[in-house]
Every structure is written in C-alpha cells, then in structure tokens.
Amino acid sequence: MTLIRVENLEKTYYNDGVQTPALKDVSFEIQKGEFVGIMGPSGSGKSTLLHILGFLDQQTKGRYFFDGKRIDDYSPKEIARLRNKKMGFIFQAFNLLARTTVLENVKLPLLYSGIKESLRNKMAQEAISAVGLLPRIHHESSQLSGGEKQRVAIARALVNKPNVIFADEPTGNLDSKSGAQIMEILQELNNQGHTIVLVTHETYTSEHAKRIIKIMDGLITDDYAVAQRRIAKDGVMLK
C-alpha cells in the first residue's frame, strides 16, 4: 500500500531576487513498510526532500500525497496533527533537552496529546526499552554518550507509534561503532513493520536500507532495490 507519492516535485529558494533550485521534477512512491535510503552528496537536495516529505517545508511545484490524500487538501491544523501523530523524526544533532531525563525527553511528543500521565509514562518506557536504554531512563541527556543520545532520539520518534520515521543523517555525529548500532536499531524497527526514510551520504549507512534513491543537483539519478546481504566478520554471508 502506498504511503508516500510525489509527482513532479520542485523546490526553489528565493533570496534577494536570486533563484536557487533545490529539487527538479522529482517523482517516486514509497510503500508502507519500506526502508528507503535517499543518498547524495552535500547540497544535492536530499535533506530538502526529506523536509518536504515530513511537512517541515513545502514544495514550490508538483504534488505530494500522504496516505492517499493530497497535502494541499489538509488544513494547517491537520498537517500539524499528522506530523505529530504519524511521523517520527531523527536528526544528526539529536535535539534533546540537556538538563532533562531520558524519560522526559521521550515523552515530549505526548505533551499535548491529552493522554493521561500514567499512560504517557508507559508509552515512553516501551519506546526506551525498544532501544535498550531502560537502565539510563532517569539519567539526564547531558550524561549520555553520543550513541545513547541518538537512541533517545529514536525512542522519542517511536513513542507515538508513527506511520513513518524520517532519519536525517542519524549517524553523522557518531563514531563508526555507535553509528552501526543505530543503523541496526533502525533495521530492526523496519523488520517490525515501521516505514523508514533515511537521508545519508554514507555508503555503509545506506546499505542497511532495502531501496536506494540517489539524488544529485536536485534530480533523481537512480532508484533501485538493495540486495539484503552483508558479510559478517567471519566471512559468512548474512541476509
């Protein structure tokens, strides 16, 4: 079932009369349950595309359908609700409150949900457990390592049980070991049925996706399925 469809999407930025095209005639579909990596160098337009898909920005031209409905047909209130309820976001910079516990950071998307405090705590604890951080639940985020902070960000993205998780360079501030652990968590979430849309310029990160969309200078240059096989340290091929 199609979750995301974009048709002839374009994005142009205007600054002091100067036009800077960021996306040009972009069209594709993403099915529910897919793990899609959007890959390209810095300035290629991949983050702009993710921001449009996540309702954080608007296209200049073209059509965007989310869950079967054209975005232009949603009211601003509906868009805000969709972004909060059906989308989870993970960013390179973590975006955590420094002097706030893991539990309170993860509960943030539920703040204005009308859900009782006891249920909010339960939902947050489930999300924190899913990323293996229950032993750190009452630690402040400033006491965590970079990899742990990104796990908190993933838990926060999960807490509303969203339809899709958007991850923008989620391993960019991490060492290779922590980055690999984060990608394994995202891969496991996808195996459980979550739709993942990942933006990255790193080949080793993109290999965890099941499909790659390559973008260059605002244009899609390639779109292909990834063979889900990788080599373990002992040389054995893994699915």
mmCIF file of C-alpha atoms in Angstrom:
data_model
loop_
_atom_site.group_PDB
_atom_site.id
_atom_site.type_symbol
_atom_site.label_atom_id
_atom_site.label_comp_id
_atom_site.label_asym_id
_atom_site.label_seq_id
_atom_site.Cartn_x
_atom_site.Cartn_y
_atom_site.Cartn_z
ATOM 1 C CA MET A 1 0.000 0.000 0.000
ATOM 2 C CA THR A 2 1.362 3.411 -0.988
ATOM 3 C CA LEU A 3 2.169 5.703 1.942
ATOM 4 C CA ILE A 4 4.019 8.490 0.094
ATOM 5 C CA ARG A 5 3.713 9.607 -3.524
ATOM 6 C CA VAL A 6 5.332 12.646 -5.083
ATOM 7 C CA GLU A 7 4.756 13.793 -8.652
ATOM 8 C CA ASN A 8 6.991 16.299 -10.496
ATOM 9 C CA LEU A 9 8.104 17.850 -7.214
ATOM 10 C CA GLU A 10 10.153 21.026 -7.413
ATOM 11 C CA LYS A 11 11.619 23.317 -4.772
ATOM 12 C CA THR A 12 13.175 26.699 -5.488
ATOM 13 C CA TYR A 13 14.572 29.080 -2.887
ATOM 14 C CA TYR A 14 14.413 32.834 -3.488
ATOM 15 C CA ASN A 15 16.877 35.212 -1.873
ATOM 16 C CA ASP A 16 17.278 38.861 -2.918
ATOM 17 C CA GLY A 17 15.896 38.097 -6.333
ATOM 18 C CA VAL A 18 18.200 35.120 -6.856
ATOM 19 C CA GLN A 19 16.561 31.759 -7.608
ATOM 20 C CA THR A 20 18.262 28.620 -6.306
ATOM 21 C CA PRO A 21 16.642 25.367 -7.440
ATOM 22 C CA ALA A 22 16.960 22.586 -4.851
ATOM 23 C CA LEU A 23 14.676 19.917 -6.381
ATOM 24 C CA LYS A 24 13.737 19.384 -10.034
ATOM 25 C CA ASP A 25 10.912 17.202 -11.344
ATOM 26 C CA VAL A 26 11.132 14.576 -8.571
ATOM 27 C CA SER A 27 8.664 11.668 -8.756
ATOM 28 C CA PHE A 28 8.505 8.383 -6.803
ATOM 29 C CA GLU A 29 6.393 6.293 -4.433
ATOM 30 C CA ILE A 30 7.179 4.753 -1.040
ATOM 31 C CA GLN A 31 5.154 1.778 0.127
ATOM 32 C CA LYS A 32 4.198 1.118 3.737
ATOM 33 C CA GLY A 33 6.891 -0.963 5.428
ATOM 34 C CA GLU A 34 9.717 0.071 3.092
ATOM 35 C CA PHE A 35 13.189 1.114 4.246
ATOM 36 C CA VAL A 36 14.303 3.734 1.734
ATOM 37 C CA GLY A 37 17.691 5.432 1.747
ATOM 38 C CA ILE A 38 17.876 8.815 -0.002
ATOM 39 C CA MET A 39 21.525 9.195 -0.872
ATOM 40 C CA GLY A 40 23.569 12.033 -2.305
ATOM 41 C CA PRO A 41 26.435 14.429 -1.623
ATOM 42 C CA SER A 42 26.140 17.642 0.372
ATOM 43 C CA GLY A 43 23.924 20.151 -1.432
ATOM 44 C CA SER A 44 22.234 17.530 -3.610
ATOM 45 C CA GLY A 45 18.742 18.304 -2.272
ATOM 46 C CA LYS A 46 18.237 15.182 -0.153
ATOM 47 C CA SER A 47 17.553 16.989 3.142
ATOM 48 C CA THR A 48 15.230 19.436 1.375
ATOM 49 C CA LEU A 49 13.306 16.456 0.030
ATOM 50 C CA LEU A 50 13.054 14.866 3.467
ATOM 51 C CA HIS A 51 11.823 18.138 4.991
ATOM 52 C CA ILE A 52 9.058 18.325 2.386
ATOM 53 C CA LEU A 53 8.079 14.692 2.970
ATOM 54 C CA GLY A 54 7.963 15.376 6.724
ATOM 55 C CA PHE A 55 5.799 18.522 6.385
ATOM 56 C CA LEU A 56 8.687 20.686 7.622
ATOM 57 C CA ASP A 57 8.804 22.570 4.306
ATOM 58 C CA GLN A 58 6.605 22.968 1.227
ATOM 59 C CA GLN A 59 7.314 22.295 -2.420
ATOM 60 C CA THR A 60 7.259 25.121 -4.974
ATOM 61 C CA LYS A 61 5.603 22.971 -7.637
ATOM 62 C CA GLY A 62 4.313 19.426 -8.009
ATOM 63 C CA ARG A 63 2.028 17.222 -5.960
ATOM 64 C CA TYR A 64 2.603 15.327 -2.721
ATOM 65 C CA PHE A 65 0.221 12.634 -1.474
ATOM 66 C CA PHE A 66 0.490 11.205 2.039
ATOM 67 C CA ASP A 67 -1.569 8.128 2.916
ATOM 68 C CA GLY A 68 -3.719 8.631 -0.172
ATOM 69 C CA LYS A 69 -4.561 12.306 0.360
ATOM 70 C CA ARG A 70 -3.026 15.284 -1.396
ATOM 71 C CA ILE A 71 -1.180 17.566 1.023
ATOM 72 C CA ASP A 72 -2.920 20.648 -0.392
ATOM 73 C CA ASP A 73 -6.201 19.183 0.874
ATOM 74 C CA TYR A 74 -5.015 19.118 4.510
ATOM 75 C CA SER A 75 -5.638 22.144 6.715
ATOM 76 C CA PRO A 76 -2.677 23.584 8.690
ATOM 77 C CA LYS A 77 -4.179 22.032 11.839
ATOM 78 C CA GLU A 78 -4.440 18.624 10.170
ATOM 79 C CA ILE A 79 -0.844 18.879 8.937
ATOM 80 C CA ALA A 80 0.384 19.658 12.464
ATOM 81 C CA ARG A 81 -1.580 16.696 13.828
ATOM 82 C CA LEU A 82 -0.243 14.341 11.140
ATOM 83 C CA ARG A 83 3.325 15.469 11.762
ATOM 84 C CA ASN A 84 2.934 14.804 15.489
ATOM 85 C CA LYS A 85 0.913 11.577 15.326
ATOM 86 C CA LYS A 86 2.027 9.797 12.160
ATOM 87 C CA MET A 87 5.641 10.915 11.733
ATOM 88 C CA GLY A 88 8.746 10.453 13.831
ATOM 89 C CA PHE A 89 11.955 12.422 13.270
ATOM 90 C CA ILE A 90 15.607 11.636 13.998
ATOM 91 C CA PHE A 91 18.221 14.311 13.318
ATOM 92 C CA GLN A 92 22.001 14.361 13.274
ATOM 93 C CA ALA A 93 22.083 16.890 16.145
ATOM 94 C CA PHE A 94 19.854 14.739 18.463
ATOM 95 C CA ASN A 95 17.779 17.819 19.539
ATOM 96 C CA LEU A 96 17.411 16.684 23.161
ATOM 97 C CA LEU A 97 16.837 18.890 26.205
ATOM 98 C CA ALA A 98 20.188 18.767 28.022
ATOM 99 C CA ARG A 99 19.060 19.084 31.649
ATOM 100 C CA THR A 100 16.119 16.726 31.220
ATOM 101 C CA THR A 101 15.939 12.976 31.810
ATOM 102 C CA VAL A 102 15.697 10.343 29.117
ATOM 103 C CA LEU A 103 12.103 9.648 30.174
ATOM 104 C CA GLU A 104 11.045 13.297 29.947
ATOM 105 C CA ASN A 105 12.757 13.757 26.563
ATOM 106 C CA VAL A 106 10.957 10.762 25.103
ATOM 107 C CA LYS A 107 7.607 11.939 26.487
ATOM 108 C CA LEU A 108 7.840 15.338 24.743
ATOM 109 C CA PRO A 109 5.735 14.406 21.658
ATOM 110 C CA LEU A 110 2.945 13.310 24.028
ATOM 111 C CA LEU A 111 2.878 16.584 25.955
ATOM 112 C CA TYR A 112 -0.289 17.984 24.333
ATOM 113 C CA SER A 113 -1.856 14.673 23.369
ATOM 114 C CA GLY A 114 -4.470 14.588 26.125
ATOM 115 C CA ILE A 115 -3.148 11.190 27.192
ATOM 116 C CA LYS A 116 -3.026 10.566 30.940
ATOM 117 C CA GLU A 117 0.356 10.883 32.629
ATOM 118 C CA SER A 118 0.429 7.212 33.638
ATOM 119 C CA LEU A 119 -0.130 6.103 30.037
ATOM 120 C CA ARG A 120 2.422 8.616 28.733
ATOM 121 C CA ASN A 121 4.980 7.106 31.104
ATOM 122 C CA LYS A 122 4.122 3.601 29.938
ATOM 123 C CA MET A 123 4.387 4.528 26.242
ATOM 124 C CA ALA A 124 7.717 6.273 26.813
ATOM 125 C CA GLN A 125 9.104 3.323 28.794
ATOM 126 C CA GLU A 126 8.135 0.943 25.987
ATOM 127 C CA ALA A 127 9.936 3.122 23.433
ATOM 128 C CA ILE A 128 13.011 3.421 25.659
ATOM 129 C CA SER A 129 13.043 -0.342 26.151
ATOM 130 C CA ALA A 130 12.915 -0.831 22.372
ATOM 131 C CA VAL A 131 16.266 0.969 22.034
ATOM 132 C CA GLY A 132 17.845 -0.763 25.036
ATOM 133 C CA LEU A 133 18.099 2.263 27.335
ATOM 134 C CA LEU A 134 15.920 1.355 30.317
ATOM 135 C CA PRO A 135 18.956 1.334 32.682
ATOM 136 C CA ARG A 136 19.523 5.000 31.768
ATOM 137 C CA ILE A 137 15.895 6.126 31.906
ATOM 138 C CA HIS A 138 16.396 8.601 34.774
ATOM 139 C CA HIS A 139 19.748 9.961 33.559
ATOM 140 C CA GLU A 140 19.836 13.453 32.098
ATOM 141 C CA SER A 141 20.667 13.545 28.409
ATOM 142 C CA SER A 142 23.821 15.560 29.169
ATOM 143 C CA GLN A 143 25.155 12.457 30.963
ATOM 144 C CA LEU A 144 24.829 10.232 27.893
ATOM 145 C CA SER A 145 27.257 9.301 25.126
ATOM 146 C CA GLY A 146 26.552 10.341 21.534
ATOM 147 C CA GLY A 147 25.236 6.893 20.637
ATOM 148 C CA GLU A 148 22.958 6.867 23.692
ATOM 149 C CA LYS A 149 21.633 10.325 22.818
ATOM 150 C CA GLN A 150 20.711 9.109 19.353
ATOM 151 C CA ARG A 151 18.943 6.117 20.884
ATOM 152 C CA VAL A 152 16.887 8.549 22.979
ATOM 153 C CA ALA A 153 16.053 10.446 19.780
ATOM 154 C CA ILE A 154 14.907 7.183 18.174
ATOM 155 C CA ALA A 155 12.764 6.347 21.219
ATOM 156 C CA ARG A 156 11.206 9.823 21.039
ATOM 157 C CA ALA A 157 10.464 9.268 17.332
ATOM 158 C CA LEU A 158 8.826 5.923 18.190
ATOM 159 C CA VAL A 159 6.707 6.975 21.161
ATOM 160 C CA ASN A 160 3.626 7.930 19.116
ATOM 161 C CA LYS A 161 3.849 4.708 17.071
ATOM 162 C CA PRO A 162 4.158 6.717 13.824
ATOM 163 C CA ASN A 163 3.432 5.529 10.296
ATOM 164 C CA VAL A 164 6.882 6.610 9.137
ATOM 165 C CA ILE A 165 10.224 7.531 10.691
ATOM 166 C CA PHE A 166 12.340 10.158 8.912
ATOM 167 C CA ALA A 167 16.048 9.980 9.759
ATOM 168 C CA ASP A 168 18.299 12.815 8.539
ATOM 169 C CA GLU A 169 21.988 11.784 8.717
ATOM 170 C CA PRO A 170 21.342 9.950 12.039
ATOM 171 C CA THR A 171 24.925 8.671 12.308
ATOM 172 C CA GLY A 172 26.648 11.896 11.244
ATOM 173 C CA ASN A 173 27.810 12.834 14.771
ATOM 174 C CA LEU A 174 28.727 9.296 15.852
ATOM 175 C CA ASP A 175 31.791 7.079 15.661
ATOM 176 C CA SER A 176 31.575 4.065 13.374
ATOM 177 C CA LYS A 177 30.694 1.587 16.137
ATOM 178 C CA SER A 178 27.873 3.741 17.561
ATOM 179 C CA GLY A 179 26.680 4.509 14.044
ATOM 180 C CA ALA A 180 26.473 0.817 13.206
ATOM 181 C CA GLN A 181 24.439 0.171 16.373
ATOM 182 C CA ILE A 182 21.993 2.932 15.457
ATOM 183 C CA MET A 183 21.556 1.514 11.956
ATOM 184 C CA GLU A 184 20.929 -1.959 13.376
ATOM 185 C CA ILE A 185 18.164 -0.497 15.562
ATOM 186 C CA LEU A 186 16.579 1.185 12.536
ATOM 187 C CA GLN A 187 16.870 -2.028 10.541
ATOM 188 C CA GLU A 188 15.153 -3.978 13.326
ATOM 189 C CA LEU A 189 12.358 -1.374 13.512
ATOM 190 C CA ASN A 190 11.841 -1.818 9.782
ATOM 191 C CA ASN A 191 11.739 -5.602 10.242
ATOM 192 C CA GLN A 192 8.925 -4.990 12.744
ATOM 193 C CA GLY A 193 6.933 -3.119 10.088
ATOM 194 C CA HIS A 194 7.947 0.521 10.506
ATOM 195 C CA THR A 195 8.450 2.569 7.337
ATOM 196 C CA ILE A 196 11.886 4.219 7.409
ATOM 197 C CA VAL A 197 13.072 7.062 5.170
ATOM 198 C CA LEU A 198 16.775 7.690 5.684
ATOM 199 C CA VAL A 199 18.846 10.562 4.317
ATOM 200 C CA THR A 200 22.590 9.890 4.185
ATOM 201 C CA HIS A 201 25.758 10.496 2.183
ATOM 202 C CA GLU A 202 27.498 7.463 3.723
ATOM 203 C CA THR A 203 27.603 4.226 1.744
ATOM 204 C CA TYR A 204 27.892 1.952 4.806
ATOM 205 C CA THR A 205 24.802 3.609 6.295
ATOM 206 C CA SER A 206 22.727 3.365 3.128
ATOM 207 C CA GLU A 207 23.461 -0.364 2.827
ATOM 208 C CA HIS A 208 21.047 -1.010 5.699
ATOM 209 C CA ALA A 209 18.166 0.231 3.533
ATOM 210 C CA LYS A 210 16.253 -2.062 1.202
ATOM 211 C CA ARG A 211 15.968 0.530 -1.541
ATOM 212 C CA ILE A 212 18.195 3.433 -2.561
ATOM 213 C CA ILE A 213 17.083 6.643 -4.242
ATOM 214 C CA LYS A 214 20.135 8.581 -5.465
ATOM 215 C CA ILE A 215 19.879 12.325 -5.912
ATOM 216 C CA MET A 216 22.303 14.781 -7.499
ATOM 217 C CA ASP A 217 21.793 18.512 -8.096
ATOM 218 C CA GLY A 218 18.112 18.151 -7.213
ATOM 219 C CA LEU A 219 17.471 15.348 -9.704
ATOM 220 C CA ILE A 220 16.890 11.644 -9.058
ATOM 221 C CA THR A 221 19.663 9.793 -10.854
ATOM 222 C CA ASP A 222 18.921 6.243 -9.699
ATOM 223 C CA ASP A 223 16.306 4.226 -7.796
ATOM 224 C CA TYR A 224 16.963 0.565 -7.085
ATOM 225 C CA ALA A 225 16.416 -2.278 -4.616
ATOM 226 C CA VAL A 226 19.310 -3.325 -2.389
ATOM 227 C CA ALA A 227 20.235 -6.996 -2.077
ATOM 228 C CA GLN A 228 19.835 -7.657 1.634
ATOM 229 C CA ARG A 229 23.074 -9.490 2.159
ATOM 230 C CA ARG A 230 26.149 -8.444 4.092
ATOM 231 C CA ILE A 231 29.356 -10.142 5.175
ATOM 232 C CA ALA A 232 29.945 -10.909 8.843
ATOM 233 C CA LYS A 233 33.418 -10.685 10.378
ATOM 234 C CA ASP A 234 33.940 -14.410 9.873
ATOM 235 C CA GLY A 235 33.183 -14.101 6.177
ATOM 236 C CA VAL A 236 29.730 -15.737 6.305
ATOM 237 C CA MET A 237 27.081 -14.109 4.110
ATOM 238 C CA LEU A 238 24.150 -12.799 6.118
ATOM 239 C CA LYS A 239 20.679 -11.778 4.947
#
